[in-house]
CSV table of C-alpha atoms in Angstrom, one decimal:
chain,number,residue,atom,x,y,z
E,1,MET,CA,0.0,0.0,0.0
E,2,LEU,CA,2.9,2.2,0.8
E,3,THR,CA,4.1,1.8,-2.8
E,4,LEU,CA,0.9,3.3,-4.1
E,5,PHE,CA,1.3,6.3,-1.7
E,6,ARG,CA,4.8,6.8,-2.9
E,7,TYR,CA,3.5,6.6,-6.6
E,8,ASN,CA,0.9,9.2,-5.7
E,9,TRP,CA,3.6,11.5,-4.1
E,10,GLN,CA,5.8,11.1,-7.1
E,11,VAL,CA,3.0,12.0,-9.6
E,12,ARG,CA,2.0,14.9,-7.4
E,13,GLU,CA,5.5,16.3,-7.4
E,14,GLU,CA,5.4,16.1,-11.2
E,15,TRP,CA,2.1,18.0,-11.3
E,16,PHE,CA,3.6,20.7,-9.1
E,17,ASP,CA,6.6,21.0,-11.5
E,18,TRP,CA,4.2,21.0,-14.5
E,19,CYS,CA,2.1,23.7,-12.9
E,20,GLU,CA,5.3,25.9,-12.5
E,21,GLY,CA,5.2,26.2,-16.3
E,22,VAL,CA,1.7,27.3,-16.6
E,23,PRO,CA,0.5,31.0,-16.0
E,24,ASP,CA,-1.0,31.6,-12.5
E,25,GLU,CA,-4.4,32.5,-14.0
E,26,GLU,CA,-4.8,29.1,-15.6
E,27,LEU,CA,-4.1,27.4,-12.4
E,28,ILE,CA,-6.9,29.2,-10.6
E,29,ARG,CA,-9.3,29.4,-13.6
E,30,GLN,CA,-12.6,27.8,-12.7
E,31,ARG,CA,-13.1,24.5,-14.9
E,32,ILE,CA,-15.8,22.1,-15.6
E,33,GLY,CA,-15.8,19.1,-13.3
E,34,GLY,CA,-13.9,17.9,-10.3
E,35,VAL,CA,-13.3,20.5,-7.7
E,36,GLY,CA,-13.0,23.2,-10.3
E,37,SER,CA,-9.3,24.3,-10.8
E,38,PHE,CA,-5.8,22.9,-10.9
E,39,LEU,CA,-4.8,24.6,-7.7
E,40,ARG,CA,-7.9,23.6,-5.8
E,41,THR,CA,-7.4,20.0,-6.9
E,42,LEU,CA,-3.9,19.9,-5.5
E,43,TRP,CA,-5.0,21.6,-2.3
E,44,HIS,CA,-7.8,19.1,-2.0
E,45,ILE,CA,-5.8,16.0,-2.4
E,46,VAL,CA,-3.3,17.1,0.2
E,47,ASP,CA,-6.1,18.1,2.7
E,48,SER,CA,-8.0,15.0,2.2
E,49,GLU,CA,-4.9,12.6,2.6
E,50,TYR,CA,-4.0,14.6,5.7
E,51,SER,CA,-7.4,14.5,7.2
E,52,TRP,CA,-7.8,10.8,6.6
E,53,ILE,CA,-4.4,10.0,8.1
E,54,HIS,CA,-5.2,12.1,11.2
E,55,ALA,CA,-8.5,10.1,11.5
E,56,MET,CA,-6.6,6.9,11.3
E,57,GLU,CA,-4.5,8.0,14.1
E,58,GLY,CA,-7.6,9.2,16.1
E,59,LYS,CA,-6.4,12.8,16.1
E,60,PRO,CA,-8.7,15.8,15.7
E,61,ASP,CA,-9.1,17.1,12.1
E,62,VAL,CA,-6.8,20.1,11.3
E,63,GLN,CA,-8.5,22.7,9.2
E,64,LEU,CA,-6.6,23.8,6.1
E,65,PRO,CA,-9.0,26.2,4.5
E,66,PHE,CA,-8.3,26.8,0.7
E,67,GLU,CA,-8.4,30.5,1.4
E,68,ASP,CA,-5.1,30.2,3.1
E,69,TYR,CA,-3.5,28.3,0.1
E,70,GLN,CA,-4.2,30.5,-2.9
E,71,THR,CA,-0.8,30.1,-4.7
E,72,LEU,CA,1.0,27.1,-6.1
E,73,CYS,CA,4.0,27.8,-3.8
E,74,ARG,CA,1.6,27.6,-0.7
E,75,VAL,CA,-0.1,24.4,-1.8
E,76,ARG,CA,3.2,22.8,-2.6
E,77,ALA,CA,4.7,23.9,0.8
E,78,LEU,CA,1.5,22.5,2.5
E,79,SER,CA,2.1,19.2,0.7
E,80,ASN,CA,5.7,19.1,1.8
E,81,THR,CA,4.8,20.1,5.4
E,82,CYS,CA,2.2,17.2,5.8
E,83,ARG,CA,4.4,14.6,4.0
E,84,PRO,CA,6.7,13.5,6.9
E,85,GLU,CA,3.8,12.9,9.3
E,86,ILE,CA,1.9,11.0,6.8
E,87,ARG,CA,4.9,8.9,5.8
E,88,PHE,CA,5.7,8.2,9.5
E,89,VAL,CA,2.2,6.8,10.2
E,90,LEU,CA,2.2,4.7,6.9
E,91,GLU,CA,5.6,3.3,7.7
E,92,LYS,CA,4.3,2.0,11.1
E,93,TRP,CA,1.4,0.2,9.4
E,94,THR,CA,0.9,-3.5,10.3
E,95,PRO,CA,-1.7,-5.8,8.7
E,96,ASP,CA,-3.9,-5.6,11.8
E,97,TRP,CA,-4.6,-2.0,11.0
E,98,ASP,CA,-6.7,-3.2,8.1
E,99,SER,CA,-9.5,-3.8,10.3
E,100,LYS,CA,-8.9,-1.0,12.7
E,101,GLU,CA,-11.9,1.1,13.2
E,102,VAL,CA,-11.5,4.6,11.9
E,103,HIS,CA,-13.9,7.5,12.8
E,104,ALA,CA,-13.8,10.7,10.7
E,105,PRO,CA,-14.9,14.0,12.5
E,106,TRP,CA,-16.6,15.0,9.3
E,107,ARG,CA,-18.7,11.8,9.2
E,108,PRO,CA,-20.0,11.7,12.6
E,109,GLY,CA,-21.5,8.4,13.6
E,110,GLU,CA,-20.0,6.3,11.0
E,111,ALA,CA,-17.1,3.9,11.2
E,112,PHE,CA,-14.7,2.9,8.5
E,113,SER,CA,-12.1,0.2,8.3
E,114,GLY,CA,-8.3,1.2,8.4
E,115,GLY,CA,-7.6,-0.7,5.1
E,116,HIS,CA,-10.6,0.9,3.2
E,117,VAL,CA,-9.5,4.3,4.4
E,118,LEU,CA,-6.0,3.9,2.9
E,119,ARG,CA,-7.3,2.5,-0.3
E,120,HIS,CA,-9.8,5.4,-0.4
E,121,VAL,CA,-7.0,8.0,0.0
E,122,VAL,CA,-4.9,6.3,-2.8
E,123,ALA,CA,-7.8,6.0,-5.3
E,124,HIS,CA,-9.0,9.6,-4.5
E,125,GLU,CA,-5.7,11.1,-5.5
E,126,ILE,CA,-5.3,9.0,-8.7
E,127,HIS,CA,-8.9,9.9,-9.7
E,128,HIS,CA,-8.2,13.6,-9.4
E,129,MET,CA,-5.0,13.4,-11.3
E,130,GLY,CA,-6.8,11.8,-14.1
E,131,GLN,CA,-9.0,14.9,-14.1
E,132,LEU,CA,-6.0,17.2,-14.4
E,133,SER,CA,-4.8,15.3,-17.3
E,134,ILE,CA,-7.9,16.3,-19.2
E,135,TRP,CA,-7.6,20.0,-18.2
E,136,ALA,CA,-3.9,19.8,-19.3
E,137,ARG,CA,-5.0,18.7,-22.9
E,138,ASP,CA,-7.6,21.3,-22.9
E,139,LEU,CA,-4.7,23.8,-22.5
E,140,GLY,CA,-2.9,22.1,-25.4
E,141,ARG,CA,-0.2,20.7,-23.0
E,142,GLU,CA,1.0,17.2,-22.4
E,143,PRO,CA,-0.1,16.0,-19.0
E,144,VAL,CA,2.1,14.2,-16.4
E,145,SER,CA,2.3,10.5,-17.1
E,146,ALA,CA,0.1,8.3,-14.8
E,147,ASN,CA,2.2,5.2,-15.7
E,148,LEU,CA,3.3,3.3,-12.6
E,149,VAL,CA,5.5,0.5,-14.0
E,150,ASP,CA,8.0,2.9,-15.6
E,151,ARG,CA,8.6,4.8,-12.3
E,152,ASN,CA,11.3,3.9,-10.0
E,153,LEU,CA,9.2,3.0,-6.8
E,154,GLY,CA,11.7,0.4,-5.4
R,1,MET,CA,-5.0,-5.5,-3.7
R,2,LEU,CA,-8.1,-7.7,-4.7
R,3,THR,CA,-10.1,-5.1,-2.9
R,4,LEU,CA,-8.9,-2.3,-5.3
R,5,PHE,CA,-9.8,-4.5,-8.3
R,6,ARG,CA,-13.2,-5.1,-6.9
R,7,TYR,CA,-13.5,-1.4,-6.4
R,8,ASN,CA,-12.6,-0.8,-10.1
R,9,TRP,CA,-15.0,-3.3,-11.3
R,10,GLN,CA,-17.8,-1.9,-9.4
R,11,VAL,CA,-17.0,1.6,-10.5
R,12,ARG,CA,-16.7,0.3,-14.1
R,13,GLU,CA,-20.2,-1.3,-13.9
R,14,GLU,CA,-21.6,1.9,-12.7
R,15,TRP,CA,-20.0,3.7,-15.7
R,16,PHE,CA,-21.5,1.1,-18.1
R,17,ASP,CA,-24.8,1.7,-16.5
R,18,TRP,CA,-24.2,5.5,-16.8
R,19,CYS,CA,-23.4,5.2,-20.4
R,20,GLU,CA,-26.7,3.4,-21.1
R,21,GLY,CA,-28.4,6.7,-20.4
R,22,VAL,CA,-26.3,8.6,-22.8
R,23,PRO,CA,-26.8,8.9,-26.6
R,24,ASP,CA,-24.5,6.6,-28.6
R,25,GLU,CA,-23.1,9.5,-30.5
R,26,GLU,CA,-21.8,11.1,-27.3
R,27,LEU,CA,-20.1,7.8,-26.3
R,28,ILE,CA,-18.1,7.6,-29.6
R,29,ARG,CA,-17.6,11.4,-30.0
R,30,GLN,CA,-13.9,12.3,-30.1
R,31,ARG,CA,-13.0,14.3,-26.9
R,32,ILE,CA,-9.8,16.1,-25.8
R,33,GLY,CA,-7.4,14.2,-23.6
R,34,GLY,CA,-7.2,10.5,-22.5
R,35,VAL,CA,-7.8,7.9,-25.2
R,36,GLY,CA,-10.4,10.1,-26.8
R,37,SER,CA,-14.0,8.9,-26.1
R,38,PHE,CA,-16.1,7.1,-23.4
R,39,LEU,CA,-16.4,4.0,-25.5
R,40,ARG,CA,-12.7,3.9,-26.3
R,41,THR,CA,-11.7,4.5,-22.6
R,42,LEU,CA,-13.9,1.6,-21.3
R,43,TRP,CA,-12.4,-0.7,-24.0
R,44,HIS,CA,-8.9,0.4,-23.2
R,45,ILE,CA,-9.1,-0.3,-19.5
R,46,VAL,CA,-10.5,-3.9,-20.1
R,47,ASP,CA,-7.9,-4.4,-22.8
R,48,SER,CA,-5.1,-3.3,-20.8
R,49,GLU,CA,-6.2,-5.2,-17.6
R,50,TYR,CA,-6.6,-8.4,-19.6
R,51,SER,CA,-3.3,-8.0,-21.3
R,52,TRP,CA,-1.4,-7.3,-18.1
R,53,ILE,CA,-3.0,-10.3,-16.3
R,54,HIS,CA,-2.2,-12.5,-19.2
R,55,ALA,CA,1.4,-11.3,-19.0
R,56,MET,CA,1.5,-12.1,-15.3
R,57,GLU,CA,0.6,-15.6,-16.2
R,58,GLY,CA,3.3,-15.9,-18.9
R,59,LYS,CA,0.5,-16.4,-21.5
R,60,PRO,CA,0.7,-14.8,-25.0
R,61,ASP,CA,-1.2,-11.6,-25.4
R,62,VAL,CA,-4.7,-11.7,-26.9
R,63,GLN,CA,-5.5,-9.0,-29.5
R,64,LEU,CA,-8.8,-7.4,-28.7
R,65,PRO,CA,-8.9,-4.7,-31.5
R,66,PHE,CA,-11.2,-1.7,-30.8
R,67,GLU,CA,-12.5,-2.0,-34.2
R,68,ASP,CA,-14.3,-5.2,-33.0
R,69,TYR,CA,-15.9,-3.4,-30.0
R,70,GLN,CA,-17.7,-0.3,-31.4
R,71,THR,CA,-20.8,-0.4,-29.3
R,72,LEU,CA,-21.4,-0.1,-25.6
R,73,CYS,CA,-23.0,-3.6,-25.5
R,74,ARG,CA,-20.0,-5.1,-27.1
R,75,VAL,CA,-17.4,-3.4,-24.7
R,76,ARG,CA,-19.6,-4.4,-21.6
R,77,ALA,CA,-19.8,-8.0,-22.9
R,78,LEU,CA,-16.0,-8.1,-23.3
R,79,SER,CA,-15.5,-6.7,-19.7
R,80,ASN,CA,-17.9,-9.5,-18.5
R,81,THR,CA,-16.1,-12.2,-20.6
R,82,CYS,CA,-12.6,-11.2,-19.3
R,83,ARG,CA,-13.6,-11.0,-15.6
R,84,PRO,CA,-13.8,-14.5,-14.5
R,85,GLU,CA,-10.3,-15.4,-15.7
R,86,ILE,CA,-8.9,-12.2,-14.1
R,87,ARG,CA,-10.6,-12.9,-10.9
R,88,PHE,CA,-9.3,-16.4,-10.9
R,89,VAL,CA,-5.8,-15.2,-11.4
R,90,LEU,CA,-6.0,-12.6,-8.6
R,91,GLU,CA,-7.7,-15.0,-6.1
R,92,LYS,CA,-4.7,-17.3,-6.3
R,93,TRP,CA,-2.4,-14.3,-5.6
R,94,THR,CA,0.2,-15.0,-2.9
R,95,PRO,CA,2.7,-12.4,-1.5
R,96,ASP,CA,5.7,-13.9,-3.3
R,97,TRP,CA,4.1,-12.9,-6.7
R,98,ASP,CA,4.9,-9.4,-5.7
R,99,SER,CA,8.6,-10.1,-6.8
R,100,LYS,CA,7.7,-12.4,-9.7
R,101,GLU,CA,9.2,-11.3,-12.9
R,102,VAL,CA,6.7,-10.3,-15.5
R,103,HIS,CA,7.3,-10.0,-19.2
R,104,ALA,CA,4.9,-8.1,-21.5
R,105,PRO,CA,5.0,-9.0,-25.2
R,106,TRP,CA,4.4,-5.3,-26.1
R,107,ARG,CA,7.4,-4.3,-24.0
R,108,PRO,CA,10.1,-6.8,-25.4
R,109,GLY,CA,13.3,-7.0,-23.4
R,110,GLU,CA,11.8,-5.4,-20.1
R,111,ALA,CA,11.0,-7.1,-17.0
R,112,PHE,CA,8.4,-5.8,-14.4
R,113,SER,CA,7.7,-7.0,-10.9
R,114,GLY,CA,4.2,-8.7,-10.3
R,115,GLY,CA,3.4,-6.2,-7.5
R,116,HIS,CA,4.1,-3.2,-9.7
R,117,VAL,CA,2.1,-4.7,-12.6
R,118,LEU,CA,-1.0,-5.1,-10.3
R,119,ARG,CA,-0.6,-1.6,-8.9
R,120,HIS,CA,-0.3,-0.4,-12.4
R,121,VAL,CA,-3.4,-1.9,-13.5
R,122,VAL,CA,-5.3,-0.7,-10.6
R,123,ALA,CA,-4.0,2.9,-10.9
R,124,HIS,CA,-4.5,2.9,-14.7
R,125,GLU,CA,-8.3,2.3,-14.5
R,126,ILE,CA,-8.8,4.9,-11.6
R,127,HIS,CA,-6.9,7.4,-13.7
R,128,HIS,CA,-9.1,6.9,-16.7
R,129,MET,CA,-12.2,6.9,-14.7
R,130,GLY,CA,-11.2,10.3,-13.4
R,131,GLN,CA,-11.0,11.4,-17.0
R,132,LEU,CA,-14.6,10.2,-17.5
R,133,SER,CA,-15.9,12.2,-14.8
R,134,ILE,CA,-14.7,15.4,-16.5
R,135,TRP,CA,-16.2,14.5,-19.8
R,136,ALA,CA,-19.4,13.7,-18.0
R,137,ARG,CA,-19.6,17.1,-16.4
R,138,ASP,CA,-18.8,18.6,-19.9
R,139,LEU,CA,-22.1,16.9,-20.8
R,140,GLY,CA,-23.9,18.4,-18.0
R,141,ARG,CA,-24.3,15.1,-16.2
R,142,GLU,CA,-23.3,13.9,-12.8
R,143,PRO,CA,-20.4,11.4,-13.1
R,144,VAL,CA,-20.2,8.1,-11.2
R,145,SER,CA,-18.9,8.5,-7.7
R,146,ALA,CA,-15.2,7.6,-7.2
R,147,ASN,CA,-15.7,7.3,-3.5
R,148,LEU,CA,-14.3,4.0,-2.1
R,149,VAL,CA,-15.3,4.2,1.6
R,150,ASP,CA,-19.0,4.4,0.8
R,151,ARG,CA,-19.0,1.2,-1.2
R,152,ASN,CA,-19.8,-2.3,0.0
R,153,LEU,CA,-16.4,-3.9,-0.7
R,154,GLY,CA,-16.4,-6.4,2.1
C-alpha cells in the first residue's frame, strides 16, 4: 500500500513541477468538473490525505482552508509540510490496521475500516490526477504520465 | 490488492450503467485528452487489464482490437467475458508474486515485478475513470462517484 502512496507523491511532485510552467491565471481558472481548478485540486488531495491519516490516528481534524493556500507555492509547501507525518504513520502500518475502526470527524456516527481508508485515499488522488490530465490537454499541454510501471518505486 | 480490483469493477459497472443513459453519438464522440472517447476508454481499460493479467501468467497476449468493439454492448460483454479469468488469477495471488518477474509481449526486453504490474493496472483504471468524470460534467451530467469508503467492498 505504501508503494501506491509513493506513486501518488511522485506523480503529485510532477504535477507541481508541471504547474510551474503554466500561467497562474490558468491554475486558478474555474473549470468544468472535479473540484474546479488545478490549484484547488492539488490543495484538495493534500487536505483529504492529511485529514484521513489524522482520522486513522484518532487525532482531531486540522482545518486547512483553501483560502489560506491561494498560490502554487503555498499548496506545494503544504504538501511538503504534511508529508513527513503521513509517511511516519504509513511506515508503522501493520496488517492488523486493516480492520482498525476509523472515525472521521466530518462523518459523525460512521465507522470505516483502516484498510478501506487507505485505499480510499490512494484512489481519491489518482482519480483527481486523471481529471488534471484532461484539463492539461484542454490547455494544449502534455499531462504528467500516470504510468506506474515505468517509475522507480523500489 | 484484490479489494482495489473489486472497487474498479464496481465503478466500471456503474460507468457502463451511466453510459446506457447517454446517446450513442456522445459515447463515440472524439474528446480532448485521454484515449479520446467514453467507449474507447472503457474498451482500453478492459484490454489493458486483460493484457497485463495474461502477461502475469506468462501467456501470450490476446489481441482485442477496438474495431471489434464499437458499441457499448460489445465493450460491456468483453468486460464480462474477461472478468472470471482475471478474478481467478487474482484470487490465487500469494505475496511471493509481488517479486515475480513479468514480461509483457508489447514491451520486449523489459521485466516488471508482479506487484508493480498489479498496482499499475489498478491505478491505470482509476486514472481513466477520473477522465470520464470530467467529460461527464462537460455533458452536464453527474459522473459516477469515485468514493471508495462508501462502497460495500467487504
